[in-house]
mmCIF file of C-alpha atoms and ligand atoms in Angstrom:
data_model
loop_
_atom_site.group_PDB
_atom_site.id
_atom_site.type_symbol
_atom_site.label_atom_id
_atom_site.label_comp_id
_atom_site.label_asym_id
_atom_site.label_seq_id
_atom_site.Cartn_x
_atom_site.Cartn_y
_atom_site.Cartn_z
ATOM 1 C CA MET J 80 22.520 -24.972 7.067
ATOM 2 C CA GLY J 81 23.968 -23.346 4.323
ATOM 3 C CA MET J 82 27.033 -23.637 6.813
ATOM 4 C CA SER J 83 26.986 -27.847 6.763
ATOM 5 C CA GLY J 84 26.799 -28.722 3.439
ATOM 6 C CA VAL J 85 23.294 -28.310 2.405
ATOM 7 C CA TYR J 86 23.608 -25.169 -0.152
ATOM 8 C CA GLY J 87 26.832 -26.602 -1.525
ATOM 9 C CA PRO J 88 30.586 -26.470 -0.353
ATOM 10 C CA SER J 89 31.340 -23.665 2.443
ATOM 11 C CA ASP J 90 34.789 -22.416 4.788
ATOM 12 C CA ASP J 91 34.659 -23.767 7.994
ATOM 13 C CA ALA J 92 36.921 -20.965 9.473
ATOM 14 C CA GLU J 93 34.034 -18.358 7.680
ATOM 15 C CA SER J 94 31.114 -19.799 9.175
ATOM 16 C CA VAL J 95 32.995 -20.069 12.501
ATOM 17 C CA ALA J 96 34.324 -16.353 12.294
ATOM 18 C CA THR J 97 30.458 -16.028 10.582
ATOM 19 C CA VAL J 98 29.253 -16.706 14.147
ATOM 20 C CA ARG J 99 31.536 -14.795 16.137
ATOM 21 C CA ALA J 100 30.962 -11.777 14.295
ATOM 22 C CA ALA J 101 26.935 -12.230 14.778
ATOM 23 C CA LEU J 102 27.160 -12.474 18.716
ATOM 24 C CA ASP J 103 29.373 -10.084 18.665
ATOM 25 C CA ALA J 104 26.828 -7.977 16.760
ATOM 26 C CA GLY J 105 24.136 -8.893 19.322
ATOM 27 C CA ILE J 106 23.017 -11.459 17.922
ATOM 28 C CA THR J 107 21.192 -14.155 20.767
ATOM 29 C CA LEU J 108 19.410 -16.963 18.161
ATOM 30 C CA LEU J 109 21.612 -19.813 17.071
ATOM 31 C CA ASP J 110 19.408 -22.544 15.234
ATOM 32 C CA THR J 111 20.877 -25.952 14.054
ATOM 33 C CA GLY J 112 19.385 -29.610 13.812
ATOM 34 C CA ASP J 113 21.916 -32.332 14.367
ATOM 35 C CA PHE J 114 21.118 -33.628 10.969
ATOM 36 C CA TYR J 115 23.504 -30.717 9.480
ATOM 37 C CA GLY J 116 26.238 -32.270 8.669
ATOM 38 C CA MET J 117 25.480 -35.516 10.499
ATOM 39 C CA GLY J 118 26.514 -33.156 13.752
ATOM 40 C CA HIS J 119 28.543 -31.175 11.428
ATOM 41 C CA ASN J 120 26.847 -28.203 12.613
ATOM 42 C CA GLU J 121 26.756 -28.787 15.966
ATOM 43 C CA LEU J 122 30.371 -28.834 16.589
ATOM 44 C CA LEU J 123 31.023 -25.926 14.618
ATOM 45 C CA ILE J 124 28.448 -23.747 17.061
ATOM 46 C CA ARG J 125 30.994 -25.744 19.761
ATOM 47 C CA ASP J 126 33.901 -24.138 18.442
ATOM 48 C CA ALA J 127 32.554 -20.827 17.295
ATOM 49 C CA LEU J 128 30.935 -20.625 21.335
ATOM 50 C CA ARG J 129 34.702 -20.891 22.538
ATOM 51 C CA GLY J 130 35.352 -18.571 25.296
ATOM 52 C CA ARG J 131 31.585 -17.508 25.853
ATOM 53 C CA ARG J 132 29.007 -17.507 28.376
ATOM 54 C CA ARG J 133 26.562 -20.436 27.543
ATOM 55 C CA GLU J 134 23.571 -18.437 29.237
ATOM 56 C CA ASP J 135 24.399 -15.745 26.432
ATOM 57 C CA VAL J 136 22.849 -17.628 23.612
ATOM 58 C CA VAL J 137 20.038 -19.497 22.847
ATOM 59 C CA ILE J 138 20.274 -22.905 20.535
ATOM 60 C CA SER J 139 17.386 -23.895 18.888
ATOM 61 C CA VAL J 140 18.197 -27.591 17.422
ATOM 62 C CA LYS J 141 15.977 -30.017 15.531
ATOM 63 C CA PHE J 142 16.408 -33.789 15.505
ATOM 64 C CA GLY J 143 14.632 -36.446 13.966
ATOM 65 C CA ALA J 144 16.058 -36.542 10.229
ATOM 66 C CA LEU J 145 17.874 -39.913 8.952
ATOM 67 C CA ARG J 146 21.268 -39.559 7.004
ATOM 68 C CA GLY J 147 23.149 -42.044 5.698
ATOM 69 C CA PRO J 148 27.108 -42.221 4.793
ATOM 70 C CA ASP J 149 26.961 -40.363 1.425
ATOM 71 C CA ASN J 150 24.650 -37.952 2.760
ATOM 72 C CA ARG J 151 21.610 -39.518 2.313
ATOM 73 C CA TRP J 152 17.882 -38.609 4.155
ATOM 74 C CA GLY J 153 16.143 -41.315 4.842
ATOM 75 C CA GLY J 154 13.297 -40.037 6.765
ATOM 76 C CA ASN J 155 12.514 -39.139 10.431
ATOM 77 C CA ASP J 156 12.801 -41.070 13.863
ATOM 78 C CA ALA J 157 10.604 -39.286 16.711
ATOM 79 C CA ARG J 158 9.896 -42.237 18.541
ATOM 80 C CA PRO J 159 10.752 -41.597 22.317
ATOM 81 C CA ALA J 160 13.892 -43.539 22.452
ATOM 82 C CA ALA J 161 14.836 -41.622 19.605
ATOM 83 C CA VAL J 162 14.534 -38.350 21.145
ATOM 84 C CA TRP J 163 16.364 -39.324 24.013
ATOM 85 C CA ASN J 164 19.678 -40.967 21.961
ATOM 86 C CA PHE J 165 19.651 -37.532 19.417
ATOM 87 C CA LEU J 166 19.615 -35.305 22.378
ATOM 88 C CA ALA J 167 22.557 -37.006 24.388
ATOM 89 C CA TYR J 168 24.403 -36.535 20.863
ATOM 90 C CA THR J 169 23.411 -33.249 20.955
ATOM 91 C CA LEU J 170 24.227 -32.155 24.448
ATOM 92 C CA ARG J 171 28.048 -33.924 23.724
ATOM 93 C CA ARG J 172 28.515 -32.139 20.098
ATOM 94 C CA LEU J 173 27.194 -28.980 21.172
ATOM 95 C CA GLY J 174 29.330 -29.442 24.764
ATOM 96 C CA THR J 175 26.561 -28.033 26.691
ATOM 97 C CA ASP J 176 24.111 -29.855 29.422
ATOM 98 C CA TYR J 177 21.009 -28.307 27.734
ATOM 99 C CA VAL J 178 19.262 -27.003 24.724
ATOM 100 C CA ASP J 179 17.275 -23.898 24.992
ATOM 101 C CA VAL J 180 14.623 -25.410 22.434
ATOM 102 C CA TYR J 181 14.182 -28.685 20.942
ATOM 103 C CA ARG J 182 12.184 -29.869 18.434
ATOM 104 C CA PRO J 183 11.879 -32.538 15.996
ATOM 105 C CA ALA J 184 12.305 -31.573 12.129
ATOM 106 C CA ARG J 185 9.080 -33.226 10.962
ATOM 107 C CA VAL J 186 6.568 -34.361 12.487
ATOM 108 C CA ASP J 187 6.951 -38.589 11.977
ATOM 109 C CA PRO J 188 3.907 -39.981 10.787
ATOM 110 C CA ASN J 189 4.598 -43.035 12.373
ATOM 111 C CA VAL J 190 4.608 -41.101 16.092
ATOM 112 C CA PRO J 191 2.199 -39.899 17.578
ATOM 113 C CA ILE J 192 3.556 -36.443 18.675
ATOM 114 C CA GLU J 193 2.110 -36.702 22.012
ATOM 115 C CA GLU J 194 4.507 -39.524 22.183
ATOM 116 C CA THR J 195 7.057 -36.994 20.674
ATOM 117 C CA VAL J 196 6.122 -34.563 22.897
ATOM 118 C CA GLY J 197 5.994 -36.339 26.074
ATOM 119 C CA ALA J 198 10.030 -37.443 25.826
ATOM 120 C CA ILE J 199 10.852 -33.311 24.732
ATOM 121 C CA ALA J 200 8.271 -32.805 28.263
ATOM 122 C CA GLU J 201 10.720 -35.190 30.560
ATOM 123 C CA ALA J 202 13.903 -34.052 29.959
ATOM 124 C CA ILE J 203 12.460 -30.836 29.966
ATOM 125 C CA GLU J 204 11.474 -31.789 33.864
ATOM 126 C CA GLN J 205 15.155 -32.614 34.221
ATOM 127 C CA GLY J 206 16.844 -29.890 33.178
ATOM 128 C CA TYR J 207 17.887 -31.348 29.583
ATOM 129 C CA VAL J 208 15.742 -28.860 27.507
ATOM 130 C CA ARG J 209 14.207 -26.062 28.254
ATOM 131 C CA ARG J 210 11.480 -25.121 25.959
ATOM 132 C CA LEU J 211 9.622 -27.189 23.479
ATOM 133 C CA GLY J 212 9.525 -26.322 19.941
ATOM 134 C CA LEU J 213 8.004 -27.892 16.593
ATOM 135 C CA SER J 214 8.615 -27.719 12.764
ATOM 136 C CA GLU J 215 6.467 -27.367 9.582
ATOM 137 C CA ALA J 216 3.258 -28.433 11.129
ATOM 138 C CA GLY J 217 0.149 -28.101 10.692
ATOM 139 C CA VAL J 218 -2.473 -26.553 13.914
ATOM 140 C CA GLU J 219 -3.512 -29.928 14.256
ATOM 141 C CA THR J 220 -0.491 -31.127 15.728
ATOM 142 C CA ILE J 221 0.524 -27.914 17.156
ATOM 143 C CA ARG J 222 -2.704 -28.258 19.008
ATOM 144 C CA HIS J 223 -2.364 -32.195 20.268
ATOM 145 C CA ALA J 224 1.740 -31.094 21.109
ATOM 146 C CA HIS J 225 0.417 -28.025 23.407
ATOM 147 C CA ALA J 226 -2.055 -30.128 25.184
ATOM 148 C CA VAL J 227 0.986 -32.265 26.541
ATOM 149 C CA HIS J 228 2.976 -29.157 27.181
ATOM 150 C CA PRO J 229 2.921 -25.629 25.987
ATOM 151 C CA VAL J 230 4.860 -25.036 22.536
ATOM 152 C CA SER J 231 7.272 -22.772 22.534
ATOM 153 C CA ASP J 232 7.839 -21.546 19.048
ATOM 154 C CA LEU J 233 7.296 -23.136 15.919
ATOM 155 C CA GLN J 234 9.640 -22.823 13.123
ATOM 156 C CA ILE J 235 8.081 -22.414 9.832
ATOM 157 C CA GLU J 236 9.065 -21.149 6.306
ATOM 158 C CA TYR J 237 7.803 -17.688 5.954
ATOM 159 C CA SER J 238 8.492 -14.556 3.248
ATOM 160 C CA LEU J 239 7.201 -12.520 0.682
ATOM 161 C CA ILE J 240 7.075 -15.574 -1.234
ATOM 162 C CA SER J 241 5.735 -18.376 1.347
ATOM 163 C CA ARG J 242 2.754 -17.254 2.621
ATOM 164 C CA GLY J 243 0.550 -19.967 3.539
ATOM 165 C CA VAL J 244 1.509 -20.125 7.087
ATOM 166 C CA GLU J 245 -1.006 -16.925 7.257
ATOM 167 C CA ASP J 246 -4.298 -18.656 6.947
ATOM 168 C CA GLU J 247 -5.103 -20.690 9.794
ATOM 169 C CA ILE J 248 -1.464 -21.335 11.071
ATOM 170 C CA LEU J 249 -0.222 -17.978 12.186
ATOM 171 C CA PRO J 250 -4.003 -17.568 14.053
ATOM 172 C CA ALA J 251 -3.525 -20.681 15.411
ATOM 173 C CA CYS J 252 0.179 -19.874 17.138
ATOM 174 C CA ARG J 253 -1.410 -16.244 18.188
ATOM 175 C CA GLU J 254 -4.399 -17.860 19.875
ATOM 176 C CA LEU J 255 -1.854 -20.064 21.569
ATOM 177 C CA GLY J 256 1.214 -17.641 22.399
ATOM 178 C CA ILE J 257 3.308 -19.511 20.277
ATOM 179 C CA THR J 258 6.219 -17.501 18.635
ATOM 180 C CA ILE J 259 7.246 -17.967 14.325
ATOM 181 C CA THR J 260 10.725 -18.651 14.160
ATOM 182 C CA ALA J 261 10.047 -17.770 10.354
ATOM 183 C CA TYR J 262 12.566 -19.600 7.962
ATOM 184 C CA GLY J 263 13.700 -18.862 4.118
ATOM 185 C CA VAL J 264 13.158 -15.266 4.780
ATOM 186 C CA LEU J 265 15.470 -14.901 1.580
ATOM 187 C CA SER J 266 14.068 -18.058 0.051
ATOM 188 C CA ARG J 267 17.150 -19.675 0.183
ATOM 189 C CA GLY J 268 19.485 -17.115 -1.423
ATOM 190 C CA LEU J 269 16.552 -16.785 -4.699
ATOM 191 C CA LEU J 270 15.260 -13.696 -2.940
ATOM 192 C CA SER J 271 18.413 -12.558 -1.826
ATOM 193 C CA GLY J 272 19.398 -10.101 -5.302
ATOM 194 C CA HIS J 273 22.195 -11.829 -5.787
ATOM 195 C CA TRP J 274 20.863 -14.941 -7.440
ATOM 196 C CA SER J 275 21.411 -15.251 -11.305
ATOM 197 C CA ARG J 276 19.906 -17.449 -14.105
ATOM 198 C CA ASP J 277 23.714 -18.548 -14.966
ATOM 199 C CA ARG J 278 24.586 -19.748 -11.355
ATOM 200 C CA ALA J 279 25.902 -22.695 -11.123
ATOM 201 C CA THR J 280 24.702 -25.516 -8.512
ATOM 202 C CA SER J 281 26.629 -28.769 -7.738
ATOM 203 C CA ALA J 282 24.882 -32.019 -7.129
ATOM 204 C CA GLY J 283 24.716 -30.998 -2.996
ATOM 205 C CA ASP J 284 22.693 -28.027 -3.496
ATOM 206 C CA PHE J 285 18.994 -28.564 -2.435
ATOM 207 C CA ARG J 286 18.693 -25.850 -4.645
ATOM 208 C CA ALA J 287 19.389 -27.345 -7.632
ATOM 209 C CA HIS J 288 16.419 -29.650 -6.821
ATOM 210 C CA ALA J 289 14.193 -26.650 -5.623
ATOM 211 C CA PRO J 290 11.114 -25.960 -7.885
ATOM 212 C CA ARG J 291 11.673 -22.346 -7.651
ATOM 213 C CA PHE J 292 14.759 -22.609 -8.686
ATOM 214 C CA ALA J 293 14.054 -24.516 -11.543
ATOM 215 C CA ALA J 294 14.678 -23.519 -15.704
ATOM 216 C CA GLU J 295 11.161 -23.546 -15.871
ATOM 217 C CA ASN J 296 10.263 -21.117 -12.587
ATOM 218 C CA LEU J 297 13.922 -19.562 -12.257
ATOM 219 C CA ASP J 298 12.924 -16.210 -15.208
ATOM 220 C CA ARG J 299 9.642 -15.738 -13.717
ATOM 221 C CA ASN J 300 10.893 -15.617 -9.740
ATOM 222 C CA LEU J 301 13.995 -13.735 -10.920
ATOM 223 C CA ALA J 302 12.162 -11.223 -12.411
ATOM 224 C CA LEU J 303 9.636 -10.622 -9.524
ATOM 225 C CA VAL J 304 13.007 -9.994 -7.781
ATOM 226 C CA GLU J 305 13.628 -6.966 -9.883
ATOM 227 C CA VAL J 306 10.819 -5.311 -9.429
ATOM 228 C CA LEU J 307 11.649 -5.647 -5.311
ATOM 229 C CA ARG J 308 15.432 -4.330 -6.622
ATOM 230 C CA ARG J 309 13.739 -0.986 -7.984
ATOM 231 C CA VAL J 310 11.169 -0.729 -4.248
ATOM 232 C CA ALA J 311 13.956 -1.048 -2.528
ATOM 233 C CA GLY J 312 16.757 0.448 -4.468
ATOM 234 C CA ALA J 313 14.344 3.670 -4.099
ATOM 235 C CA ARG J 314 14.472 3.314 -0.392
ATOM 236 C CA ASP J 315 18.185 3.507 -0.447
ATOM 237 C CA VAL J 316 18.380 -1.025 0.724
ATOM 238 C CA THR J 317 18.966 -4.025 -0.888
ATOM 239 C CA VAL J 318 16.811 -6.733 -1.749
ATOM 240 C CA ALA J 319 17.527 -8.897 1.141
ATOM 241 C CA GLN J 320 17.240 -5.695 3.494
ATOM 242 C CA ALA J 321 13.600 -5.465 2.118
ATOM 243 C CA ALA J 322 12.847 -9.352 2.222
ATOM 244 C CA ILE J 323 14.142 -9.476 5.354
ATOM 245 C CA ALA J 324 12.278 -6.328 6.742
ATOM 246 C CA TRP J 325 9.349 -7.377 5.382
ATOM 247 C CA VAL J 326 9.564 -10.511 8.144
ATOM 248 C CA LEU J 327 10.490 -8.219 10.806
ATOM 249 C CA SER J 328 7.103 -6.166 9.927
ATOM 250 C CA ARG J 329 4.989 -9.199 10.782
ATOM 251 C CA GLY J 330 5.552 -8.797 15.040
ATOM 252 C CA ASP J 331 7.557 -9.222 17.805
ATOM 253 C CA ASP J 332 5.661 -12.241 17.796
ATOM 254 C CA VAL J 333 7.441 -13.273 13.989
ATOM 255 C CA ILE J 334 11.461 -14.133 14.366
ATOM 256 C CA PRO J 335 13.633 -14.019 10.962
ATOM 257 C CA LEU J 336 16.252 -16.713 10.725
ATOM 258 C CA VAL J 337 18.104 -15.814 8.204
ATOM 259 C CA GLY J 338 20.975 -18.282 6.713
ATOM 260 C CA ALA J 339 24.419 -15.754 6.398
ATOM 261 C CA ARG J 340 27.016 -17.987 6.032
ATOM 262 C CA ARG J 341 29.924 -15.255 5.303
ATOM 263 C CA ARG J 342 30.464 -12.547 6.978
ATOM 264 C CA ASP J 343 29.668 -10.519 3.800
ATOM 265 C CA GLN J 344 26.438 -11.601 3.781
ATOM 266 C CA LEU J 345 25.330 -11.360 8.288
ATOM 267 C CA SER J 346 26.506 -7.391 7.231
ATOM 268 C CA GLU J 347 24.505 -6.530 4.613
ATOM 269 C CA THR J 348 21.840 -8.933 7.343
ATOM 270 C CA LEU J 349 22.193 -6.420 10.039
ATOM 271 C CA GLY J 350 21.911 -3.729 8.129
ATOM 272 C CA ALA J 351 17.914 -5.016 7.997
ATOM 273 C CA LEU J 352 17.945 -4.521 11.495
ATOM 274 C CA ASP J 353 18.171 -0.166 11.117
ATOM 275 C CA LEU J 354 15.649 0.453 8.731
ATOM 276 C CA GLU J 355 12.678 2.940 9.642
ATOM 277 C CA LEU J 356 10.469 2.141 6.791
ATOM 278 C CA ALA J 357 7.321 3.310 7.106
ATOM 279 C CA PRO J 358 4.077 1.405 6.372
ATOM 280 C CA ASP J 359 3.931 2.985 2.679
ATOM 281 C CA ASP J 360 7.363 1.067 2.326
ATOM 282 C CA LEU J 361 6.928 -2.285 3.367
ATOM 283 C CA ALA J 362 2.697 -1.482 1.548
ATOM 284 C CA ALA J 363 5.093 -1.252 -1.638
ATOM 285 C CA ILE J 364 7.780 -3.873 -0.935
ATOM 286 C CA GLU J 365 4.911 -6.462 -0.434
ATOM 287 C CA ALA J 366 3.190 -5.247 -3.642
ATOM 288 C CA ALA J 367 6.267 -5.943 -5.730
ATOM 289 C CA VAL J 368 6.088 -9.460 -4.547
ATOM 290 C CA PRO J 369 2.156 -10.340 -4.374
ATOM 291 C CA PRO J 370 1.015 -13.351 -2.338
ATOM 292 C CA ASP J 371 1.740 -16.469 -4.892
ATOM 293 C CA ALA J 372 3.420 -14.729 -7.295
ATOM 294 C CA ALA J 373 5.866 -17.546 -7.177
ATOM 295 C CA ALA J 374 6.526 -19.954 -9.606
ATOM 296 C CA GLY J 375 6.727 -23.098 -8.415
ATOM 297 C CA ALA J 376 6.423 -24.761 -4.904
ATOM 298 C CA ARG J 377 9.066 -24.329 -1.556
ATOM 299 C CA TYR J 378 10.285 -27.928 -1.784
ATOM 300 C CA PRO J 379 9.955 -30.950 -4.022
ATOM 301 C CA GLU J 380 6.554 -32.590 -4.647
ATOM 302 C CA PHE J 381 7.312 -35.412 -2.925
ATOM 303 C CA VAL J 382 8.225 -33.703 0.032
ATOM 304 C CA MET J 383 5.288 -31.084 0.164
ATOM 305 C CA ALA J 384 3.012 -34.469 0.504
ATOM 306 C CA ASP J 385 4.719 -35.458 3.765
ATOM 307 C CA LEU J 386 5.183 -31.896 5.484
ATOM 308 C CA ASP J 387 2.681 -31.770 8.746
ATOM 309 C CA SER J 388 2.209 -27.925 7.520
ATOM 310 C CA GLU J 389 0.856 -28.727 4.268
ATOM 311 C CA ARG J 390 -2.164 -30.984 4.886
HETATM 312 N N1 LIG D 42 12.723 -26.370 10.034
HETATM 313 C C1 LIG D 42 12.868 -26.184 8.585
HETATM 314 O O1 LIG D 42 12.510 -26.915 8.315
HETATM 315 C C2 LIG D 42 14.022 -24.908 8.070
HETATM 316 C C3 LIG D 42 14.285 -25.513 6.763
HETATM 317 C C4 LIG D 42 15.444 -25.068 5.622
HETATM 318 C C5 LIG D 42 15.919 -23.907 7.419
HETATM 319 N N2 LIG D 42 15.752 -23.815 8.557
HETATM 320 C C6 LIG D 42 16.787 -23.174 9.311
HETATM 321 O O2 LIG D 42 16.565 -21.795 8.994
HETATM 322 C C7 LIG D 42 18.210 -21.122 8.523
HETATM 323 C C8 LIG D 42 17.757 -20.567 7.543
HETATM 324 O O3 LIG D 42 17.896 -21.220 6.324
HETATM 325 P P1 LIG D 42 18.051 -20.821 5.197
HETATM 326 O O4 LIG D 42 19.598 -20.394 4.756
HETATM 327 O O5 LIG D 42 17.341 -21.340 3.792
HETATM 328 O O6 LIG D 42 17.163 -19.125 4.738
HETATM 329 P P2 LIG D 42 17.667 -18.140 3.753
HETATM 330 O O7 LIG D 42 17.879 -16.815 4.736
HETATM 331 O O8 LIG D 42 16.653 -17.790 3.107
HETATM 332 O O9 LIG D 42 18.435 -18.233 2.664
HETATM 333 C C9 LIG D 42 20.142 -17.767 3.041
HETATM 334 C C10 LIG D 42 21.009 -18.383 1.843
HETATM 335 O O10 LIG D 42 21.191 -17.267 1.217
HETATM 336 C C11 LIG D 42 22.068 -16.811 0.320
HETATM 337 N N3 LIG D 42 22.347 -14.910 0.471
HETATM 338 C C12 LIG D 42 22.775 -14.240 -0.139
HETATM 339 N N4 LIG D 42 22.668 -12.558 0.655
HETATM 340 C C13 LIG D 42 22.154 -13.287 1.703
HETATM 341 C C14 LIG D 42 22.418 -12.205 2.810
HETATM 342 N N5 LIG D 42 22.448 -11.238 2.794
HETATM 343 N N6 LIG D 42 22.389 -12.881 3.810
HETATM 344 C C15 LIG D 42 22.164 -14.096 4.206
HETATM 345 N N7 LIG D 42 21.912 -14.887 3.474
HETATM 346 C C16 LIG D 42 21.989 -14.455 2.045
HETATM 347 C C17 LIG D 42 23.024 -17.747 0.754
HETATM 348 O O11 LIG D 42 23.140 -18.470 -0.050
HETATM 349 P P3 LIG D 42 24.578 -18.342 -0.985
HETATM 350 O O12 LIG D 42 25.610 -18.203 -0.409
HETATM 351 O O13 LIG D 42 24.751 -19.610 -1.521
HETATM 352 O O14 LIG D 42 24.170 -17.473 -1.942
HETATM 353 C C18 LIG D 42 22.419 -18.215 2.536
HETATM 354 O O15 LIG D 42 23.224 -19.349 2.142
HETATM 355 C C19 LIG D 42 18.457 -22.644 8.387
HETATM 356 O O16 LIG D 42 20.108 -21.804 9.267
HETATM 357 C C20 LIG D 42 17.805 -23.538 8.721
HETATM 358 O O17 LIG D 42 18.313 -22.845 10.472
HETATM 359 C C21 LIG D 42 14.711 -24.499 8.703
#
């Protein structure tokens, strides 16, 4: 997502090199949305996969978010006809004949989830899609979808400072055998250890409008990062690695999706895979950033109001 405009400008050559370096390092899951840069991100992935075996990579695609030529966001469309239309364009842009995991980016309030999922189930039957996923869905929606076709994975924000999923959603997913791909593991850079008060954001950067980055909340949130920096430093790991390791420790069914957009960020991220943190270390990391310690919601209020997972 950060490679296609949502976090301000990025460099395509560096983005492709980063995806290739991730694949070379053994990363197999690539997550995208057809609306990230209006197809730009899928084209980057196509470029990065050139010359590689398609079956070595798991491509997860979100669809349904509507955009405009001036970059505006215009709601969602998850009607069955839209599912087929989005899927056709995605397959063409990715240069592949199937998507591994296909999911609506948001639950469309105007379309029963059974209808959206019914279309994806048909696409699975016809071989265009391998597995059904959901994103930011709440328990009731997950159960309704699962009754139509088994849901394989739920994508949802989950990090040291975004733990709402633990109350009901994670237990329900575990009951149904649904994995979680956790996004925002670094809270979009806030928990990376590289964010600072004087860092400027461009107008197109989501973080320019995100409550946790707003002036009135940022000092408190960066103070938490400094506590985490001390705990991480005492264990010879970086802040980002501590945050990633904590999500990795949640269970084999929780897969961290880290948004590295440059090779230096990727190497720091990969460092989190080799850490040997004892339960005491993880407890110290968690104590540095207690649940509900963050100031500000994870999205602006009007977005929070539309999230099925927050109902
Ligand atoms: N389903 C959904 O609703 C949803 C929503 C959001 C994202 N996602 C998915 O989740 C993926 C990850 O999300 P995210 O990018 O917000 O996650 P993130 O990993 O929390 O944040 C990534 C950002 O952190 C900063 N960063 C600093 N140091 C880093 C390091 N060592 N490694 C990686 N990043 C570092 C980078 O920003 P700077 O370069 O600016 O410092 C980078 O763009 C997205 O690509 C997207 O596929 C899904």
